mmCIF file of C-alpha atoms in Angstrom:
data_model
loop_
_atom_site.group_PDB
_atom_site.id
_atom_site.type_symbol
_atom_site.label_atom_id
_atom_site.label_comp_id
_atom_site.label_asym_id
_atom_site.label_seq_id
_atom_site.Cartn_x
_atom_site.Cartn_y
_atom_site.Cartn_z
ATOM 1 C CA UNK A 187 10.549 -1.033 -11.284
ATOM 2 C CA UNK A 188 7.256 -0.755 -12.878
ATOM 3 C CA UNK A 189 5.408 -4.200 -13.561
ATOM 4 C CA UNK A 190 2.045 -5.403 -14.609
ATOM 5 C CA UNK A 191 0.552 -8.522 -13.523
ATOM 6 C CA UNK A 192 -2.177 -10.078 -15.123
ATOM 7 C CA UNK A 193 -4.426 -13.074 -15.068
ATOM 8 C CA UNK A 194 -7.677 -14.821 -14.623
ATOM 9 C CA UNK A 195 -10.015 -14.618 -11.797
ATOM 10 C CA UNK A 196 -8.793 -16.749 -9.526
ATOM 11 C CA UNK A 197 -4.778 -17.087 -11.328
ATOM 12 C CA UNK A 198 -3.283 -16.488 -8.273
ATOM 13 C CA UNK A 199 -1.970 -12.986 -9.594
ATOM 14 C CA UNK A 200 -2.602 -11.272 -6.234
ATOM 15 C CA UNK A 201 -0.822 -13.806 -4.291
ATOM 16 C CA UNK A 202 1.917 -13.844 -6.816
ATOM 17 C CA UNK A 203 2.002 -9.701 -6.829
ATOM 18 C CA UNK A 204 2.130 -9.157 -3.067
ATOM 19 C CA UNK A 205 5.158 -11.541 -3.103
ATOM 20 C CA UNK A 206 6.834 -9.155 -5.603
ATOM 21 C CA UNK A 207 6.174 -6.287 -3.277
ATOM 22 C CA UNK A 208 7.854 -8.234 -0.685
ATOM 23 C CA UNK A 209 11.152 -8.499 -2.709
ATOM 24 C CA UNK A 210 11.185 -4.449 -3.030
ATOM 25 C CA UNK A 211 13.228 -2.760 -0.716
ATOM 26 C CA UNK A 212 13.673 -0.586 0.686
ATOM 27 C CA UNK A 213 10.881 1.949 1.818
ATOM 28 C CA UNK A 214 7.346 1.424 2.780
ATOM 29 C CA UNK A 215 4.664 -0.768 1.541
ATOM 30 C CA UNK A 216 1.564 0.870 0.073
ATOM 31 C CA UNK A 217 -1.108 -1.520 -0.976
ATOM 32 C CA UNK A 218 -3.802 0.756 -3.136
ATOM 33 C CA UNK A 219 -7.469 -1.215 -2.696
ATOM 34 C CA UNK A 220 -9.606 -0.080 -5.363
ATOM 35 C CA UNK A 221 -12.300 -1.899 -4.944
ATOM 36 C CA UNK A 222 -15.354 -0.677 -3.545
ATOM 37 C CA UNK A 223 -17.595 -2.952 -1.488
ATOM 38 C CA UNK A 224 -20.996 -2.931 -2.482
ATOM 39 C CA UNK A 225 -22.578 -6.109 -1.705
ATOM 40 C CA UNK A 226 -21.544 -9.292 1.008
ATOM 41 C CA UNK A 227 -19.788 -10.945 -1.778
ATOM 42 C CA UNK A 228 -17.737 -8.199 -2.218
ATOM 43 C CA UNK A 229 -17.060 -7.716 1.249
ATOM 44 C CA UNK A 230 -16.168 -10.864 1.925
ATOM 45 C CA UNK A 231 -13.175 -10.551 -0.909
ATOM 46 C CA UNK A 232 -12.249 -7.550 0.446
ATOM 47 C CA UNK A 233 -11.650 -9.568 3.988
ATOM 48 C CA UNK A 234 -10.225 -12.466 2.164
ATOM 49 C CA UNK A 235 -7.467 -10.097 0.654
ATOM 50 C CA UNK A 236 -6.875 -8.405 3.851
ATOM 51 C CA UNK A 237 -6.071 -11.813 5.486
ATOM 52 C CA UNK A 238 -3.786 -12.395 2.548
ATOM 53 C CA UNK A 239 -1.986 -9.549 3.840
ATOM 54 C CA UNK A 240 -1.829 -10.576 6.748
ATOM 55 C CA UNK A 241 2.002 -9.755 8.584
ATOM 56 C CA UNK A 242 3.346 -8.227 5.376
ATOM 57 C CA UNK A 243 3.327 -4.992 6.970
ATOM 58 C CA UNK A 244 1.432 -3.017 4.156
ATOM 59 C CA UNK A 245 -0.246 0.009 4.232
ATOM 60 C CA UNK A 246 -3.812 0.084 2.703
ATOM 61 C CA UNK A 247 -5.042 3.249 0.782
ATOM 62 C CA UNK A 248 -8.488 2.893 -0.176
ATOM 63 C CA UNK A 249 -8.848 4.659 -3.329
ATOM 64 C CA UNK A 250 -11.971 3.807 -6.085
ATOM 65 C CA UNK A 251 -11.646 6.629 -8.325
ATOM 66 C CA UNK A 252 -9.079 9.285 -9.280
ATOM 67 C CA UNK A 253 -5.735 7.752 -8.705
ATOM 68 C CA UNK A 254 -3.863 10.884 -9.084
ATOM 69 C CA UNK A 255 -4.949 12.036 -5.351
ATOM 70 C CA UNK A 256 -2.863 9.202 -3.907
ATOM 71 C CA UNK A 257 0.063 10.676 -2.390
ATOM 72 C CA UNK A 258 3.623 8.019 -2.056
ATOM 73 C CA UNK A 259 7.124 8.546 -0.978
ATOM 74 C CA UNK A 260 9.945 8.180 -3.464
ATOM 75 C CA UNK A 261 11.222 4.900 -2.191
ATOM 76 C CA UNK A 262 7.550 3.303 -1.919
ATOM 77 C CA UNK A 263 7.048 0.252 -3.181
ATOM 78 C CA UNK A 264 3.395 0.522 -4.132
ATOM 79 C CA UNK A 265 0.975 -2.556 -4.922
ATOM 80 C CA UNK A 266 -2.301 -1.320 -6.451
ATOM 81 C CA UNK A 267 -4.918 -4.008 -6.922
ATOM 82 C CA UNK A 268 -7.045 -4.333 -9.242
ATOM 83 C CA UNK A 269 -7.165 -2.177 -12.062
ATOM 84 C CA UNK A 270 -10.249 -4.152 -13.013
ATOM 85 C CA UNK A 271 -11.890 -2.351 -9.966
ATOM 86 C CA UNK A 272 -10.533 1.632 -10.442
ATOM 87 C CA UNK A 273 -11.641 1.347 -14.451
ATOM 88 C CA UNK A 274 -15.481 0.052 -13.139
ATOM 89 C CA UNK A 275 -15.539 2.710 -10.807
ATOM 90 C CA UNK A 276 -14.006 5.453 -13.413
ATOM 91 C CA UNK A 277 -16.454 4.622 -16.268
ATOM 92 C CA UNK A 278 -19.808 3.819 -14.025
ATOM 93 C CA UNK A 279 -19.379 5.948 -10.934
ATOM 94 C CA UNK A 280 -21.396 9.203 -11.383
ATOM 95 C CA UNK A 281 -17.680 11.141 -9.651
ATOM 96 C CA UNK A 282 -15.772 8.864 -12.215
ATOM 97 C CA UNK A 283 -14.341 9.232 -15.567
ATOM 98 C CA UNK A 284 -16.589 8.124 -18.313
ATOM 99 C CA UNK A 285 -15.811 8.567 -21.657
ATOM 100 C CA UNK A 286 -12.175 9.842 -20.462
ATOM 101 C CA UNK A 287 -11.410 6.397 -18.197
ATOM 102 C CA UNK A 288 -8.662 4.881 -20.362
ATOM 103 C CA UNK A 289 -6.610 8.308 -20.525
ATOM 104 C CA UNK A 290 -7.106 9.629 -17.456
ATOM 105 C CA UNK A 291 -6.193 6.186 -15.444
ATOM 106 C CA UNK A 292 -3.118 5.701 -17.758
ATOM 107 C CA UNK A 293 -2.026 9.134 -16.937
ATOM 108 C CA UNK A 294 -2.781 8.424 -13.157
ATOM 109 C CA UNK A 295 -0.840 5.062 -13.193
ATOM 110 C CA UNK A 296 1.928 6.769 -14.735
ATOM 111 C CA UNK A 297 2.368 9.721 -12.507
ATOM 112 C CA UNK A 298 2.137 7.242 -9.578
ATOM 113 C CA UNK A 299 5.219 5.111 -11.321
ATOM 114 C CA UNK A 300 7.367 8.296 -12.136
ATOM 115 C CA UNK A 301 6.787 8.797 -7.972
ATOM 116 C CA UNK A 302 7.436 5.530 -5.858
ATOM 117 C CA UNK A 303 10.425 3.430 -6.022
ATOM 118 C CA UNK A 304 8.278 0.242 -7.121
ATOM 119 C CA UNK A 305 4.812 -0.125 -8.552
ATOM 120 C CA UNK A 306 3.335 -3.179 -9.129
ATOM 121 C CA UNK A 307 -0.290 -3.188 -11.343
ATOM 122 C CA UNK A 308 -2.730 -6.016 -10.927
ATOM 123 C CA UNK A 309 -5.025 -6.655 -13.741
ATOM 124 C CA UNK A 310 -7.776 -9.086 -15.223
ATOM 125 C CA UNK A 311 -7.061 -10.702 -18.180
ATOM 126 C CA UNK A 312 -9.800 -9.597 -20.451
ATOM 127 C CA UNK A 313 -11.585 -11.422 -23.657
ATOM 128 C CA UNK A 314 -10.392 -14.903 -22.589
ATOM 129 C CA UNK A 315 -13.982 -16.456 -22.713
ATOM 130 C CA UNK A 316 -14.952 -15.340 -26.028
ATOM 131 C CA UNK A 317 -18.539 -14.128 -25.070
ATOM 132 C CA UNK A 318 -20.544 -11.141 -27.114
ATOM 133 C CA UNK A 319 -21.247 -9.127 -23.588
ATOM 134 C CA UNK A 320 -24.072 -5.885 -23.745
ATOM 135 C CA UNK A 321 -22.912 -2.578 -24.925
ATOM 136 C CA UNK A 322 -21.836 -1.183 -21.566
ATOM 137 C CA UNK A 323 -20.134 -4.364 -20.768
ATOM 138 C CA UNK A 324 -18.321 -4.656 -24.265
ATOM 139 C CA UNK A 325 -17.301 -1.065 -23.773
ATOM 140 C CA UNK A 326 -16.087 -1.795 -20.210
ATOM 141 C CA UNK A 327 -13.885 -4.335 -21.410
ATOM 142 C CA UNK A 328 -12.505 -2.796 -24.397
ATOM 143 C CA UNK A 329 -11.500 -0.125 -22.605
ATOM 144 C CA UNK A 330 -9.875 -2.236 -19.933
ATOM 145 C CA UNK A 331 -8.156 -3.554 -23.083
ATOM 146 C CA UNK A 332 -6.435 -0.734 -23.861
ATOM 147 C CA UNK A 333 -5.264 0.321 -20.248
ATOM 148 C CA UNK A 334 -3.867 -3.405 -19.906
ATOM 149 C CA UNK A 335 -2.371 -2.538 -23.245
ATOM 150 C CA UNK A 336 -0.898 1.010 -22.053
ATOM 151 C CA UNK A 337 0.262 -0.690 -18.652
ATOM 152 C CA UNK A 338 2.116 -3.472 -20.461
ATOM 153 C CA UNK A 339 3.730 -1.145 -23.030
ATOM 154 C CA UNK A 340 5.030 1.255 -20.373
ATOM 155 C CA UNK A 341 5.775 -1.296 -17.600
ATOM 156 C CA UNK A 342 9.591 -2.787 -17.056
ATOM 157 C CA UNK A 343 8.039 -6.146 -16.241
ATOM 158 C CA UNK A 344 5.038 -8.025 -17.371
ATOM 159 C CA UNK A 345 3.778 -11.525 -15.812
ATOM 160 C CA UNK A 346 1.030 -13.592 -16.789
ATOM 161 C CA UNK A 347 -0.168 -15.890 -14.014
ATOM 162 C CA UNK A 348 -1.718 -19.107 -14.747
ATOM 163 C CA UNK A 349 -2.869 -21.792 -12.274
ATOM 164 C CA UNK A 350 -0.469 -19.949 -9.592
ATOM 165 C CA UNK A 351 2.483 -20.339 -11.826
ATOM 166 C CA UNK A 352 3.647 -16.935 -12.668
ATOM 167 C CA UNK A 353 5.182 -16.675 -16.702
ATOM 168 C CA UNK A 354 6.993 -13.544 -17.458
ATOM 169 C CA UNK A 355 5.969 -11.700 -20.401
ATOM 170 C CA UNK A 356 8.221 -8.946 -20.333
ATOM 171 C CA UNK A 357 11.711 -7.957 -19.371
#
């Protein structure tokens, strides 16, 4: 199974996602964190998630840039969140991506499907507010766009999560 799940900050999506994972069976639980800490704020949701975790017996892989060196087993169910996080790093990191983000992360995130068991993808839904951002923010999102795009097109399963109530998308 390959699915996408998407929402606002705050949805619920990671909550709902991790509860997905815990429906996989069998094999072992990879949770991919791919965002890197930079300020308290950040560290602080990094703990947050962590608690979330909590007893659910995942294993974390730390992994802000260049998804294609993470390494799963064929019956992993693997839980990478957020994509949000791997496409900031990829376009902005000075080891990332740039211009090449969208096609090198939806080559990554399909490599990593065609190699676990289960992948579930946890995105931001993007261009929801309606706001005119600055070039390198507009660009950002756009092409954040187009990986949610790629992601829903290739997943098996697509949920949009709203005020903790999870709406599938896709079948």
């Amino acid at each position: 199974m390959f699915a996408v799940v998407s929402g606002g900050s705050g949805s619920g999506k990671s909550a709902f996602a991790e509860s997905l994972a815990m429906t996989c069976e069998p094999g072992e639980k990879i949770y991919i964190a791919t965002m890197e800490p930079y300020d308290e704020e950040e560290k602080r949701r990094v703990k947050r998630h962590r608690r979330m975790r909590e007893g659910k017996h995942f294993r974390t892989i730390e992994c802000f840039r260049h998804l294609a060196r993470v390494a799963v087993e064929a019956s992993d169910t693997v839980l990478l969140e957020c994509m949000s996080n791997l496409v900031a790093g990829e376009m902005f990191h000075p080891e990332g991506r740039g211009e090449e983000t969208a096609q090198a992360v939806l080559a990554d995130v399909r490599r990593l499907a065609a190699s676990c068991r289960n992948l579930i993808v946890v995105t931001n839904d993007v261009f929801g507010d309606g706001i005119e951002y600055a070039e390198g923010s507009q660009r950002y999102l756009e092409v954040l766009g187009e990986i949610n795009q790629g992601l829903g097109h290739s997943a098996d399963q697509v949920f949009q999560v709203v005020c903790g109530i999870p709406v599938r998308v896709k079948q």
